[in-house]
Short mmCIF file of C-alpha atoms in Angstrom, two decimals:
data_model
loop_
_atom_site.label_atom_id
_atom_site.label_comp_id
_atom_site.label_asym_id
_atom_site.label_seq_id
_atom_site.Cartn_x
_atom_site.Cartn_y
_atom_site.Cartn_z
CA MET E 1 -36.19 16.85 -11.97
CA LEU E 2 -37.18 12.54 -11.70
CA LEU E 3 -34.21 11.91 -13.60
CA GLU E 4 -31.20 14.26 -11.53
CA VAL E 5 -32.14 12.73 -8.77
CA ILE E 6 -31.51 9.17 -9.94
CA ALA E 7 -28.13 10.44 -11.62
CA THR E 8 -27.87 12.15 -8.40
CA LEU E 9 -28.50 8.56 -5.84
CA ALA E 10 -25.98 7.28 -8.09
CA ALA E 11 -23.50 8.46 -8.08
CA GLY E 12 -23.87 9.15 -4.32
CA LEU E 13 -24.04 5.26 -4.41
CA PHE E 14 -21.68 4.90 -6.25
CA ALA E 15 -18.64 7.50 -4.41
CA GLY E 16 -19.84 6.47 -1.68
CA ALA E 17 -19.12 2.60 -2.35
CA ALA E 18 -15.50 3.65 -3.81
CA ILE E 19 -14.03 6.05 -0.86
CA TYR E 20 -15.68 3.02 1.94
CA ILE E 21 -13.29 0.95 0.30
CA ASP E 22 -10.54 3.62 0.58
CA LEU E 23 -10.42 4.72 3.60
CA ALA E 24 -11.60 1.39 5.59
CA GLU E 25 -11.40 -1.83 3.61
CA GLN E 26 -8.18 -1.39 2.21
CA PRO E 27 -5.89 0.09 4.69
CA ALA E 28 -7.39 -2.54 6.68
CA ARG E 29 -6.12 -5.00 4.63
CA ASN E 30 -2.74 -3.27 3.48
CA LYS E 31 -2.14 -4.58 8.03
CA ILE E 32 -2.76 -8.12 7.81
CA ASP E 33 -0.34 -10.99 5.99
CA ILE E 34 -0.96 -10.57 1.96
CA ALA E 35 -3.07 -14.31 2.20
CA ALA E 36 -5.56 -13.16 3.90
CA ALA E 37 -5.82 -9.70 2.62
CA LEU E 38 -6.31 -11.67 -0.87
CA ARG E 39 -8.91 -13.78 0.88
CA GLU E 40 -10.87 -11.21 1.90
CA TRP E 41 -9.87 -8.09 -1.82
CA ARG E 42 -11.29 -11.66 -4.56
CA PRO E 43 -14.65 -11.43 -3.34
CA SER E 44 -15.05 -7.80 -2.15
CA TYR E 45 -13.53 -6.94 -5.68
CA LYS E 46 -16.17 -9.06 -7.74
CA ARG E 47 -18.68 -8.45 -6.12
CA ALA E 48 -17.30 -4.19 -6.72
CA ALA E 49 -17.00 -5.53 -10.06
CA VAL E 50 -21.08 -6.07 -10.56
CA VAL E 51 -21.80 -2.98 -9.18
CA GLN E 52 -19.97 -0.37 -9.39
CA PRO E 53 -20.09 -0.24 -12.94
CA ILE E 54 -24.51 -0.49 -13.16
CA LEU E 55 -24.08 2.68 -10.76
CA ALA E 56 -21.30 4.43 -13.05
CA ALA E 57 -23.50 3.92 -16.45
CA VAL E 58 -26.91 4.45 -13.74
CA GLY E 59 -25.96 7.56 -13.08
CA PHE E 60 -24.02 8.52 -17.06
CA LEU E 61 -26.82 8.23 -18.60
CA SER E 62 -29.77 9.53 -15.99
CA ALA E 63 -27.67 13.11 -15.96
CA ILE E 64 -26.90 12.78 -19.92
CA ALA E 65 -30.96 12.13 -20.50
CA ALA E 66 -31.57 15.22 -17.65
CA TRP E 67 -28.86 17.48 -20.39
CA LEU E 68 -31.03 16.17 -22.90
CA MET E 69 -33.89 17.42 -21.24
CA GLY E 70 -32.82 20.81 -21.32
CA GLY E 71 -31.29 20.79 -17.19
CA SER E 72 -27.88 22.88 -17.20
CA ILE E 73 -24.28 21.36 -18.51
CA TRP E 74 -23.23 20.52 -15.63
CA TRP E 75 -25.06 16.75 -15.36
CA LEU E 76 -23.13 16.53 -18.88
CA VAL E 77 -19.79 17.09 -17.47
CA GLY E 78 -21.32 14.95 -14.56
CA GLY E 79 -22.34 11.96 -16.42
CA VAL E 80 -18.89 11.94 -18.43
CA LEU E 81 -17.36 12.56 -15.68
CA LEU E 82 -18.72 9.81 -13.42
CA VAL E 83 -18.57 6.96 -16.48
CA ALA E 84 -14.96 8.06 -16.91
CA VAL E 85 -14.56 5.57 -14.35
CA ILE E 86 -14.44 2.84 -16.43
CA PRO E 87 -12.16 3.13 -19.16
CA TYR E 88 -9.50 4.11 -16.40
CA THR E 89 -10.25 1.04 -15.09
CA LEU E 90 -10.38 -0.80 -17.64
CA ILE E 91 -6.71 0.68 -18.89
CA ILE E 92 -5.08 1.93 -15.84
CA VAL E 93 -6.47 -0.63 -12.06
CA PHE E 94 -7.45 -3.99 -14.82
CA PRO E 95 -3.49 -5.33 -14.67
CA THR E 96 -3.41 -5.26 -11.85
CA ASN E 97 -6.85 -6.66 -10.64
CA ASP E 98 -5.59 -9.44 -12.85
CA LYS E 99 -2.52 -10.33 -11.90
CA LEU E 100 -3.63 -9.91 -7.81
CA LEU E 101 -6.63 -12.60 -9.28
CA ASP E 102 -4.65 -14.67 -10.23
CA PRO E 103 -4.43 -18.40 -7.31
CA GLY E 104 -0.99 -18.49 -5.54
CA ILE E 105 0.51 -15.36 -6.22
CA GLU E 106 0.55 -14.69 -2.63
CA GLU E 107 2.06 -17.94 -2.09
CA LYS E 108 4.13 -17.98 -5.43
CA ASN E 109 5.40 -13.95 -5.39
CA PRO E 110 4.26 -12.92 -1.08
CA ASP E 111 6.46 -9.46 -2.01
CA LEU E 112 5.11 -9.05 -5.61
CA ALA E 113 1.25 -9.42 -3.67
CA ARG E 114 1.88 -6.38 -1.36
CA ARG E 115 3.15 -4.72 -3.82
CA LEU E 116 0.29 -4.75 -6.67
CA LEU E 117 -2.42 -4.64 -3.74
CA ILE E 118 -1.02 -1.26 -1.81
CA ARG E 119 -0.95 -0.35 -6.35
CA TRP E 120 -4.31 -0.62 -6.75
CA GLY E 121 -5.12 0.79 -3.55
CA ARG E 122 -2.76 4.13 -5.14
CA LEU E 123 -5.51 3.47 -8.21
#
């Protein structure tokens, strides 16, 4: 029972943070000038890049352990779906992150920076 609670809590915190970013932070960033948006995005991203993988890993490991201890196959499915976010981020999202972290992109090419930030919000 404890493993299921931990898995559910980690998945809920992960989802809650992702939803908050999607519904509150990113729309607000899209409405301000790109230099200000990236000044806010960079430290926010760096903090989330630490927290979100930990939540995904804890949720995954707890869900897998719950399944291995006789839980429903849905614990396995949920754990795999939760941890799948890590390779998705590394393969699909990280190239955009890397460009947005480039210091001065907002000055060198503000249109590209804006497009990248909008793309990041859609990924």
